[in-house]
CSV table of C-alpha atoms and ligand atoms in Angstrom, one decimal:
chain,number,residue,atom,x,y,z
A,3,MET,CA,-83.9,-72.9,129.3
A,4,ASN,CA,-80.6,-73.2,127.1
A,5,ILE,CA,-81.3,-70.5,124.7
A,6,LEU,CA,-79.3,-70.1,121.6
A,7,VAL,CA,-78.6,-66.4,120.6
A,8,LEU,CA,-77.9,-65.5,117.6
A,9,ASN,CA,-75.9,-62.4,115.9
A,10,CYS,CA,-76.1,-62.5,112.3
A,11,GLY,CA,-74.1,-60.1,110.3
A,12,SER,CA,-74.2,-59.6,106.4
A,13,SER,CA,-71.2,-62.3,105.7
A,14,SER,CA,-70.3,-63.5,109.8
A,15,LEU,CA,-72.6,-65.5,112.5
A,16,LYS,CA,-72.1,-65.0,116.7
A,17,PHE,CA,-73.5,-67.7,118.9
A,18,GLN,CA,-73.5,-68.5,122.8
A,19,ILE,CA,-75.7,-70.7,124.2
A,20,ILE,CA,-77.0,-69.7,127.7
A,21,GLU,CA,-79.1,-71.1,130.5
A,22,THR,CA,-81.4,-68.6,131.9
A,23,ASP,CA,-84.5,-68.5,133.2
A,24,LEU,CA,-86.7,-66.2,135.1
A,25,GLU,CA,-85.2,-67.2,138.7
A,26,LEU,CA,-81.8,-67.7,137.5
A,27,PHE,CA,-81.5,-63.8,136.2
A,28,GLU,CA,-83.5,-62.7,139.7
A,29,LYS,CA,-79.8,-64.3,141.6
A,30,ASN,CA,-77.4,-63.3,138.8
A,31,GLU,CA,-76.6,-67.2,138.1
A,32,ASP,CA,-77.1,-67.6,133.9
A,33,LYS,CA,-74.7,-69.4,133.0
A,34,GLN,CA,-72.9,-69.2,129.2
A,35,LYS,CA,-72.3,-72.5,128.1
A,36,ALA,CA,-70.8,-72.0,124.2
A,37,LYS,CA,-70.4,-69.5,122.2
A,38,GLY,CA,-68.8,-69.5,118.3
A,39,LEU,CA,-68.0,-66.9,115.6
A,40,ILE,CA,-68.2,-67.6,111.8
A,41,GLU,CA,-66.5,-65.0,109.4
A,42,ARG,CA,-66.5,-65.0,105.9
A,43,ILE,CA,-69.8,-66.6,105.2
A,44,GLY,CA,-69.8,-67.1,101.1
A,45,SER,CA,-66.2,-68.2,101.0
A,46,GLN,CA,-63.8,-70.3,102.7
A,47,SER,CA,-65.5,-69.5,106.3
A,48,LEU,CA,-63.3,-68.8,109.1
A,49,VAL,CA,-65.0,-71.1,112.4
A,50,THR,CA,-64.5,-70.6,116.5
A,51,TYR,CA,-65.8,-72.7,118.6
A,52,GLN,CA,-65.9,-72.8,122.6
A,53,ALA,CA,-67.5,-74.6,125.2
A,54,THR,CA,-67.1,-73.3,128.5
A,55,GLY,CA,-64.0,-74.2,130.2
A,56,LYS,CA,-62.6,-75.7,127.3
A,57,PRO,CA,-60.0,-74.6,124.7
A,58,ALA,CA,-61.5,-72.9,121.5
A,59,VAL,CA,-62.1,-75.0,118.1
A,60,LYS,CA,-60.9,-73.3,114.8
A,61,GLN,CA,-61.5,-74.5,111.5
A,62,ALA,CA,-61.4,-73.2,108.1
A,63,THR,CA,-64.5,-74.0,105.7
A,64,PRO,CA,-66.4,-73.4,103.1
A,65,LEU,CA,-69.9,-72.5,103.8
A,66,ARG,CA,-72.7,-70.8,101.2
A,67,ASP,CA,-74.9,-68.9,103.2
A,68,HIS,CA,-76.3,-68.8,107.1
A,69,ARG,CA,-78.3,-71.6,106.9
A,70,GLN,CA,-75.3,-73.9,105.9
A,71,ALA,CA,-73.3,-71.5,108.6
A,72,LEU,CA,-76.1,-72.1,111.3
A,73,ASP,CA,-76.6,-76.3,110.4
A,74,HIS,CA,-72.5,-76.1,111.1
A,75,VAL,CA,-73.1,-74.7,114.5
A,76,ILE,CA,-76.0,-76.8,115.5
A,77,ARG,CA,-74.3,-80.2,114.3
A,78,TRP,CA,-71.1,-79.4,116.1
A,79,MET,CA,-73.1,-78.2,119.3
A,80,ILE,CA,-74.7,-81.7,119.9
A,81,SER,CA,-71.4,-83.4,118.9
A,82,SER,CA,-69.4,-85.3,121.0
A,83,GLU,CA,-66.6,-83.8,120.3
A,84,ALA,CA,-68.2,-80.3,121.7
A,85,GLN,CA,-69.5,-81.8,125.3
A,86,ILE,CA,-71.6,-78.7,125.9
A,87,PRO,CA,-73.7,-80.2,129.6
A,88,GLY,CA,-77.3,-80.5,129.1
A,89,ILE,CA,-77.0,-80.3,125.1
A,90,HIS,CA,-77.4,-83.3,123.4
A,91,SER,CA,-79.9,-83.0,120.7
A,92,LEU,CA,-82.2,-80.6,119.4
A,93,ALA,CA,-84.4,-80.8,121.8
A,94,ASP,CA,-82.2,-79.4,124.2
A,95,ILE,CA,-82.0,-76.3,122.3
A,96,HIS,CA,-85.7,-74.1,123.7
A,97,ALA,CA,-85.5,-71.2,122.7
A,98,VAL,CA,-83.8,-68.7,119.8
A,99,GLY,CA,-83.3,-65.2,120.8
A,100,HIS,CA,-82.5,-63.1,117.6
A,101,ARG,CA,-80.5,-59.6,117.7
A,102,VAL,CA,-82.4,-57.6,114.8
A,103,VAL,CA,-80.6,-54.2,114.4
A,104,HIS,CA,-83.6,-51.5,113.1
A,105,GLY,CA,-86.8,-52.1,114.6
A,106,ALA,CA,-87.8,-48.3,113.9
A,107,GLU,CA,-91.1,-47.0,115.8
A,108,HIS,CA,-92.7,-50.7,114.5
A,109,PHE,CA,-90.9,-52.5,117.7
A,110,THR,CA,-90.6,-50.5,120.7
A,111,LYS,CA,-90.1,-53.9,122.8
A,112,SER,CA,-88.6,-57.5,122.2
A,113,ALA,CA,-91.2,-59.9,120.0
A,114,VAL,CA,-92.2,-63.2,120.0
A,115,ILE,CA,-91.1,-63.6,115.9
A,116,ASP,CA,-94.0,-65.0,113.7
A,117,GLU,CA,-95.1,-63.7,109.9
A,118,GLN,CA,-96.6,-60.6,111.2
A,119,VAL,CA,-93.0,-59.4,113.2
A,120,ILE,CA,-90.9,-61.0,110.1
A,121,GLY,CA,-92.9,-58.1,107.9
A,122,GLY,CA,-92.2,-55.4,110.1
A,123,ILE,CA,-88.6,-56.6,110.1
A,124,GLU,CA,-88.7,-56.5,106.4
A,125,ASP,CA,-90.3,-52.7,106.5
A,126,CYS,CA,-87.6,-51.3,108.3
A,127,ILE,CA,-84.7,-52.7,105.6
A,128,GLY,CA,-85.0,-49.5,104.6
A,129,LEU,CA,-83.8,-48.0,107.3
A,130,ALA,CA,-80.6,-50.8,108.3
A,131,PRO,CA,-80.2,-52.1,104.2
A,132,LEU,CA,-76.9,-54.2,105.4
A,133,HIS,CA,-78.2,-55.4,108.9
A,134,ASN,CA,-81.9,-56.9,108.6
A,135,PRO,CA,-81.4,-58.4,106.1
A,136,ALA,CA,-78.7,-60.4,107.5
A,137,ASN,CA,-81.0,-60.9,110.8
A,138,LEU,CA,-83.4,-62.2,108.7
A,139,LYS,CA,-81.8,-64.5,106.8
A,140,GLY,CA,-80.7,-66.0,110.7
A,141,ILE,CA,-84.6,-66.0,111.6
A,142,TYR,CA,-84.9,-68.2,108.2
A,143,ALA,CA,-82.0,-70.5,108.7
A,144,ALA,CA,-83.2,-71.0,112.6
A,145,ARG,CA,-86.8,-71.9,111.7
A,146,GLU,CA,-85.8,-74.2,108.7
A,147,LEU,CA,-83.1,-76.0,110.6
A,148,LEU,CA,-84.5,-76.1,114.1
A,149,GLY,CA,-88.4,-76.1,113.4
A,150,GLY,CA,-91.3,-74.3,113.8
A,151,GLY,CA,-92.0,-75.5,116.9
A,152,ILE,CA,-89.2,-73.8,119.0
A,153,PRO,CA,-89.7,-70.6,119.9
A,154,GLN,CA,-87.7,-67.5,118.4
A,155,VAL,CA,-87.6,-64.1,119.9
A,156,ALA,CA,-86.1,-60.9,118.2
A,157,VAL,CA,-84.5,-58.6,120.3
A,158,PHE,CA,-83.7,-54.9,118.6
A,159,ASP,CA,-81.0,-52.3,119.0
A,160,THR,CA,-83.2,-49.7,118.8
A,161,SER,CA,-86.5,-50.5,121.2
A,162,PHE,CA,-84.7,-49.0,124.6
A,163,HIS,CA,-85.1,-45.5,123.2
A,164,SER,CA,-88.1,-45.7,122.2
A,165,THR,CA,-88.9,-44.0,125.4
A,166,MET,CA,-86.9,-40.9,123.9
A,167,PRO,CA,-89.5,-37.8,123.7
A,168,GLU,CA,-90.1,-36.4,120.6
A,169,THR,CA,-87.8,-33.2,121.5
A,170,SER,CA,-84.5,-36.0,121.5
A,171,TYR,CA,-86.1,-37.8,118.7
A,172,LEU,CA,-87.3,-35.0,116.0
A,173,TYR,CA,-84.2,-33.7,113.9
A,174,ALA,CA,-85.3,-30.2,113.0
A,175,LEU,CA,-86.0,-30.9,109.2
A,176,PRO,CA,-89.4,-29.8,107.9
A,177,TYR,CA,-91.7,-31.8,109.7
A,178,GLN,CA,-93.8,-33.7,106.9
A,179,LEU,CA,-90.1,-35.3,106.1
A,180,TYR,CA,-91.0,-37.2,109.6
A,181,ARG,CA,-94.4,-37.9,108.7
A,182,ARG,CA,-93.6,-39.4,105.2
A,183,HIS,CA,-90.3,-41.1,105.6
A,184,LYS,CA,-90.0,-41.6,109.7
A,185,ILE,CA,-86.6,-39.4,109.5
A,186,ARG,CA,-86.1,-39.3,113.0
A,187,ARG,CA,-83.1,-40.4,115.1
A,188,TYR,CA,-83.2,-43.9,116.2
A,189,GLY,CA,-80.2,-44.7,118.7
A,190,PHE,CA,-78.4,-48.1,118.4
A,191,HIS,CA,-76.9,-50.5,121.2
A,192,GLY,CA,-79.8,-50.2,123.0
A,193,THR,CA,-79.6,-54.2,124.3
A,194,SER,CA,-76.3,-52.7,125.9
A,195,HIS,CA,-77.6,-49.7,127.7
A,196,ARG,CA,-80.1,-51.7,129.0
A,197,TYR,CA,-78.3,-54.5,129.9
A,198,VAL,CA,-75.7,-52.2,132.1
A,199,ALA,CA,-78.5,-49.9,133.6
A,200,PHE,CA,-80.3,-52.9,134.6
A,201,ARG,CA,-77.1,-54.1,136.4
A,202,TYR,CA,-76.2,-51.0,137.8
A,203,ARG,CA,-79.8,-51.3,139.8
A,204,GLN,CA,-78.8,-54.6,140.7
A,205,LEU,CA,-74.9,-53.2,142.2
A,206,THR,CA,-76.7,-50.4,143.7
A,207,GLY,CA,-80.6,-51.6,144.5
A,208,LYS,CA,-81.7,-48.6,143.1
A,209,THR,CA,-85.2,-48.7,141.5
A,210,LYS,CA,-85.8,-47.9,137.9
A,211,GLU,CA,-87.2,-44.8,138.8
A,212,GLU,CA,-84.1,-44.0,141.2
A,213,THR,CA,-81.8,-44.6,137.9
A,214,ASN,CA,-80.9,-41.3,136.3
A,215,VAL,CA,-77.6,-42.2,134.6
A,216,ILE,CA,-75.4,-41.6,131.6
A,217,THR,CA,-74.2,-44.8,130.0
A,218,LEU,CA,-71.1,-44.7,127.3
A,219,HIS,CA,-70.8,-47.5,125.2
A,220,LEU,CA,-67.3,-47.4,124.1
A,221,GLY,CA,-66.5,-50.2,121.8
A,222,ASN,CA,-65.6,-50.4,117.8
A,223,GLY,CA,-69.1,-48.3,117.4
A,224,CYS,CA,-69.5,-46.0,120.1
A,225,SER,CA,-72.6,-44.5,121.9
A,226,ALA,CA,-73.7,-42.4,124.8
A,227,CYS,CA,-76.9,-42.5,126.4
A,228,ALA,CA,-78.9,-40.4,128.8
A,229,ILE,CA,-81.2,-42.5,131.3
A,230,LYS,CA,-83.9,-40.8,133.1
A,231,GLN,CA,-85.4,-42.6,135.6
A,232,GLY,CA,-84.8,-45.8,133.8
A,233,GLU,CA,-85.2,-45.5,130.8
A,234,SER,CA,-84.0,-44.1,127.4
A,235,PHE,CA,-84.0,-39.7,127.3
A,236,ASP,CA,-81.5,-39.1,124.3
A,237,THR,CA,-79.1,-40.9,122.8
A,238,SER,CA,-76.2,-39.7,120.5
A,239,MET,CA,-76.9,-42.0,117.7
A,240,GLY,CA,-79.1,-41.2,115.2
A,241,MET,CA,-81.4,-42.6,112.4
A,242,THR,CA,-78.4,-44.8,111.7
A,243,PRO,CA,-75.5,-45.6,113.9
A,244,LEU,CA,-73.3,-42.6,111.9
A,245,GLU,CA,-73.9,-39.5,114.3
A,246,GLY,CA,-72.4,-38.8,117.4
A,247,LEU,CA,-69.5,-40.0,119.2
A,248,VAL,CA,-66.3,-40.5,117.3
A,249,MET,CA,-65.7,-44.4,116.6
A,250,GLY,CA,-63.0,-46.7,115.3
A,251,THR,CA,-64.2,-46.0,111.8
A,252,ARG,CA,-67.3,-43.1,111.7
A,253,GLY,CA,-67.0,-39.8,112.6
A,254,GLY,CA,-69.7,-38.9,114.7
A,255,ASP,CA,-71.1,-35.7,114.5
A,256,LEU,CA,-70.8,-33.5,111.5
A,257,ASP,CA,-71.7,-30.5,109.4
A,258,PRO,CA,-73.9,-32.2,106.6
A,259,SER,CA,-72.7,-29.2,104.0
A,260,VAL,CA,-69.2,-31.4,104.1
A,261,ILE,CA,-70.9,-33.9,101.9
A,262,GLU,CA,-71.9,-31.8,99.4
A,263,PHE,CA,-68.5,-30.2,99.6
A,264,LEU,CA,-66.6,-33.5,99.1
A,265,ALA,CA,-68.8,-34.0,96.4
A,266,HIS,CA,-68.4,-31.5,94.4
A,267,LYS,CA,-64.1,-31.0,95.7
A,268,GLU,CA,-63.5,-34.7,95.1
A,269,GLY,CA,-65.6,-35.9,93.2
A,270,MET,CA,-66.9,-38.3,94.9
A,271,SER,CA,-70.4,-40.1,94.4
A,272,LEU,CA,-73.2,-40.3,97.5
A,273,SER,CA,-72.3,-43.8,98.0
A,274,GLU,CA,-68.0,-43.0,98.2
A,275,ILE,CA,-69.0,-40.4,100.6
A,276,ASP,CA,-71.3,-43.1,102.6
A,277,ALA,CA,-67.9,-45.4,102.9
A,278,LEU,CA,-65.7,-42.6,103.9
A,279,LEU,CA,-68.3,-41.4,106.7
A,280,ASN,CA,-68.7,-45.0,108.1
A,281,LYS,CA,-65.2,-47.0,107.3
A,282,GLN,CA,-62.4,-44.5,106.7
A,283,SER,CA,-63.4,-41.8,109.0
A,284,GLY,CA,-63.0,-41.6,113.6
A,285,LEU,CA,-59.8,-42.8,114.9
A,286,LEU,CA,-58.9,-44.3,111.4
A,287,GLY,CA,-59.5,-41.7,109.8
A,288,LEU,CA,-58.0,-39.3,112.3
A,289,SER,CA,-54.8,-41.1,113.0
A,290,GLY,CA,-54.3,-42.5,109.6
A,291,LEU,CA,-52.8,-45.4,111.5
A,292,THR,CA,-55.6,-48.1,112.5
A,293,ASN,CA,-59.0,-48.1,114.1
A,294,ASP,CA,-58.1,-49.9,117.1
A,295,MET,CA,-57.9,-47.6,120.1
A,296,ARG,CA,-55.0,-50.2,122.2
A,297,ASP,CA,-52.4,-49.9,119.0
A,298,LEU,CA,-53.5,-46.4,118.9
A,299,LEU,CA,-52.4,-46.0,122.5
A,300,ASP,CA,-49.5,-48.2,122.4
A,301,GLU,CA,-48.2,-46.2,119.1
A,302,GLU,CA,-48.5,-42.8,121.4
A,303,ARG,CA,-46.6,-44.4,124.2
A,304,GLU,CA,-43.9,-46.0,122.0
A,305,HIS,CA,-43.3,-43.3,119.4
A,306,GLN,CA,-45.3,-40.5,120.4
A,307,ASP,CA,-47.4,-40.5,117.7
A,308,ARG,CA,-48.9,-36.6,117.2
A,309,ARG,CA,-51.9,-38.0,115.1
A,310,ALA,CA,-52.7,-41.0,117.7
A,311,THR,CA,-52.6,-39.0,120.2
A,312,LEU,CA,-54.8,-36.2,118.3
A,313,ALA,CA,-57.4,-38.9,117.2
A,314,ILE,CA,-57.5,-40.0,121.1
A,315,ASP,CA,-57.7,-36.8,122.4
A,316,ILE,CA,-60.9,-36.1,120.0
A,317,PHE,CA,-62.3,-38.7,120.5
A,318,ALA,CA,-62.3,-38.2,124.7
A,319,GLN,CA,-63.6,-34.4,123.4
A,320,ARG,CA,-66.3,-35.7,122.0
A,321,VAL,CA,-67.6,-38.2,125.1
A,322,LYS,CA,-66.9,-35.5,127.7
A,323,LYS,CA,-69.3,-33.0,125.5
A,324,TYR,CA,-71.9,-35.9,125.1
A,325,ILE,CA,-71.6,-36.2,129.0
A,326,GLY,CA,-71.7,-32.2,129.4
A,327,ALA,CA,-75.1,-32.1,127.3
A,328,TYR,CA,-76.5,-34.9,129.1
A,329,PHE,CA,-75.7,-33.6,132.6
A,330,ALA,CA,-77.5,-30.6,131.3
A,331,GLU,CA,-80.7,-32.8,130.1
A,332,LEU,CA,-81.0,-34.7,132.6
A,333,GLY,CA,-80.6,-32.7,135.9
A,334,ASN,CA,-79.4,-34.8,138.3
A,335,VAL,CA,-77.2,-37.5,137.4
A,336,GLU,CA,-76.0,-40.1,139.9
A,337,SER,CA,-73.2,-41.8,138.2
A,338,ILE,CA,-71.4,-42.2,134.4
A,339,ILE,CA,-71.2,-46.1,133.3
A,340,PHE,CA,-68.3,-47.2,131.2
A,341,ALA,CA,-68.9,-50.1,128.7
A,342,GLY,CA,-67.2,-52.0,126.0
A,343,GLY,CA,-64.2,-52.9,124.9
A,344,ILE,CA,-62.8,-49.5,125.1
A,345,GLY,CA,-64.8,-48.2,128.3
A,346,GLU,CA,-64.3,-51.3,129.6
A,347,ASN,CA,-60.3,-51.8,129.3
A,348,SER,CA,-58.7,-48.7,129.0
A,349,PRO,CA,-58.5,-47.0,132.5
A,350,THR,CA,-56.1,-44.0,129.8
A,351,VAL,CA,-59.1,-43.5,127.9
A,352,ARG,CA,-61.8,-43.0,130.8
A,353,ARG,CA,-59.3,-40.7,133.0
A,354,ARG,CA,-58.6,-38.5,129.8
A,355,ILE,CA,-62.7,-38.3,129.1
A,356,LEU,CA,-62.9,-37.8,133.1
A,357,ALA,CA,-60.5,-35.0,133.8
A,358,GLY,CA,-61.8,-31.8,134.6
A,359,LEU,CA,-64.9,-33.0,135.2
A,360,GLU,CA,-64.4,-32.4,139.0
A,361,TRP,CA,-66.7,-29.4,139.0
A,362,LEU,CA,-69.0,-31.1,138.1
A,363,GLY,CA,-69.0,-33.4,140.9
A,364,VAL,CA,-67.3,-36.2,139.2
A,365,GLU,CA,-64.1,-37.0,140.7
A,366,THR,CA,-62.1,-39.9,140.0
A,367,ASP,CA,-60.0,-42.0,142.3
A,368,ASP,CA,-56.7,-43.0,140.2
A,369,ASN,CA,-56.1,-46.3,141.7
A,370,LEU,CA,-58.9,-47.8,141.6
A,371,ASN,CA,-59.9,-46.8,137.9
A,372,ALA,CA,-55.8,-48.6,137.5
A,373,LYS,CA,-57.2,-51.9,138.4
A,374,ILE,CA,-60.3,-52.2,136.8
A,375,THR,CA,-59.8,-53.9,133.5
A,376,GLY,CA,-60.6,-56.9,131.6
A,377,GLY,CA,-63.8,-57.9,132.2
A,378,LYS,CA,-63.9,-56.5,135.9
A,379,GLU,CA,-66.8,-54.3,137.4
A,380,GLY,CA,-67.0,-51.8,140.1
A,381,VAL,CA,-66.5,-47.7,140.9
A,382,ILE,CA,-63.2,-46.0,140.0
A,383,SER,CA,-64.5,-42.9,141.7
A,384,LYS,CA,-63.8,-41.1,145.0
A,385,GLU,CA,-65.8,-42.0,148.0
A,386,SER,CA,-66.2,-38.4,148.0
A,387,SER,CA,-67.6,-38.2,144.5
A,388,ARG,CA,-70.9,-36.8,144.1
A,389,VAL,CA,-71.6,-38.6,141.0
A,390,LYS,CA,-70.3,-42.5,141.3
A,391,THR,CA,-68.4,-43.3,138.2
A,392,PHE,CA,-69.0,-47.4,137.5
A,393,VAL,CA,-66.6,-49.9,134.8
A,394,ILE,CA,-69.7,-52.4,134.0
A,395,PRO,CA,-69.1,-54.8,131.5
A,396,THR,CA,-71.9,-55.4,128.9
A,397,ASN,CA,-73.1,-58.5,127.8
A,398,GLU,CA,-75.9,-58.1,124.6
A,399,GLU,CA,-76.0,-61.7,124.4
A,400,LEU,CA,-77.1,-62.2,128.0
A,401,LEU,CA,-79.8,-59.8,127.6
A,402,ILE,CA,-80.8,-61.6,124.6
A,403,ALA,CA,-81.2,-64.7,126.4
A,404,ARG,CA,-82.9,-63.4,129.4
A,405,ASP,CA,-85.6,-61.4,127.0
A,406,THR,CA,-86.1,-64.7,125.2
A,407,VAL,CA,-87.0,-65.9,128.2
A,408,ARG,CA,-89.1,-63.6,129.1
A,409,CYS,CA,-91.0,-62.6,126.1
A,410,VAL,CA,-91.7,-67.1,125.5
A,411,LYS,CA,-93.0,-67.0,129.0
A,412,ASP,CA,-94.6,-64.1,129.0
A,413,ALA,CA,-93.3,-62.8,132.3
A,414,PRO,CA,-93.4,-58.9,132.3
A,415,ARG,CA,-90.6,-56.5,131.7
A,416,ARG,CA,-89.5,-55.1,134.2
A,417,TRP,CA,-86.4,-53.2,133.3
B,512,ADP,P1,-67.4,-54.0,119.0
B,512,ADP,O1,-68.2,-52.6,119.4
B,512,ADP,O2,-67.0,-54.4,117.7
B,512,ADP,O3,-68.7,-54.8,120.1
B,512,ADP,P2,-65.4,-53.8,121.3
B,512,ADP,O4,-66.6,-53.5,122.6
B,512,ADP,O5,-64.8,-55.6,121.4
B,512,ADP,O6,-66.2,-54.0,119.7
B,512,ADP,O7,-64.2,-52.8,121.2
B,512,ADP,C1,-63.1,-52.9,120.3
B,512,ADP,C2,-62.1,-51.8,121.1
B,512,ADP,O8,-62.3,-51.9,122.4
B,512,ADP,C3,-61.1,-51.7,120.2
B,512,ADP,O9,-61.0,-50.2,119.7
B,512,ADP,C4,-59.9,-52.0,121.3
B,512,ADP,O10,-58.7,-51.6,120.7
B,512,ADP,C5,-60.3,-51.5,122.4
B,512,ADP,N1,-59.7,-52.1,123.0
B,512,ADP,C6,-59.8,-53.6,123.9
B,512,ADP,N2,-59.0,-54.0,124.6
B,512,ADP,C7,-58.6,-52.3,125.0
B,512,ADP,C8,-57.2,-52.6,126.0
B,512,ADP,N3,-56.6,-52.8,126.6
B,512,ADP,N4,-57.1,-50.8,126.1
B,512,ADP,C9,-57.9,-49.4,125.4
B,512,ADP,N5,-58.3,-50.4,124.1
B,512,ADP,C10,-58.7,-51.8,124.2
């Protein structure tokens, strides 16, 4: 089946076309046929399209809203210019898979979209006021442009973490606040943690029950996940993606009293503080330079910039702290798995995170570590290491496509 995977942000639309099926997925032979990105929807939009194996096409064009943006994508997809194998008309798209950020307690797994599911996604808007409305725009646009006959599936960032026990997801606040407002930890990046854990099982031949690992998604947003018997037991992001690790522009864990103190000292409003915590903190805030790890590593190497080093060190120490906590929670960790732009590409950051963990049985092989970058997959720990360390490039779009097929065919979930 050809699946159109859509990931809509407030002013962006990312897509991929992936050919997959239950058999292709078993053999890991799914095929990405095309991908693209539209940015700055609502003004002069920047469009990048690429059929797999061909050069990317870039253009600027005014696109008013997500509907117009998706219309642009569809026209390109079926055009003779794109020449995507097997895609000649709308009938060649068999289903659409949508990334949806927040499913709260409504959605513990992916769901074929109908009126009830749309209502559920709307109910979660309060918890993800920026993301869920954008995801809904993509759903409405796809329905309108592709017609009701093409099934659509919602795949939630939160649902993998729905297996967390109360002891992991409850904040120690008055319990009635959880009852009244569902204030709790939900966790995000679930699609990535789930993809990586499943790929780990494919690589190692482990059963779900044998899978006790720590997965680290380190990109612009960062989160760690403690996976017990193949299911999420704990994760570092909370009610929103702000909690946990240091990220590009988010600071992660913080004493909540800082908020009132800041309001008092700096005369800031709550929404200004929210923007500061989400957009001006993390690597950017600490370094005063950039949210981009690659640039920070360059600054450190070329100019010995002290604050760049500090930002990277604090980033690495926070990840280390979560690894330690998850060892304590899981007991028998077999492997630590790195994913995301930083996790997949930076041997230096991986080394800084893993340094000093030898006493936990984590021994890094510096040669292997240095070799695995740029989308490669493999082990970076020594043969003698009791706990193995892997780099497994994440592929959230592929998991969305596979889940879409599974839901449309009503096949059982195996991972
Ligand atoms: P997102 O979370 O937005 O999907 P990515 O997973 O692409 O982001 O990760 C982006 C981060 O990965 C950036 O901080 C970028 O600097 C970092 N990154 C990408 N390549 C490298 C590299 N070779 N070395 C260090 N960091 C890298």
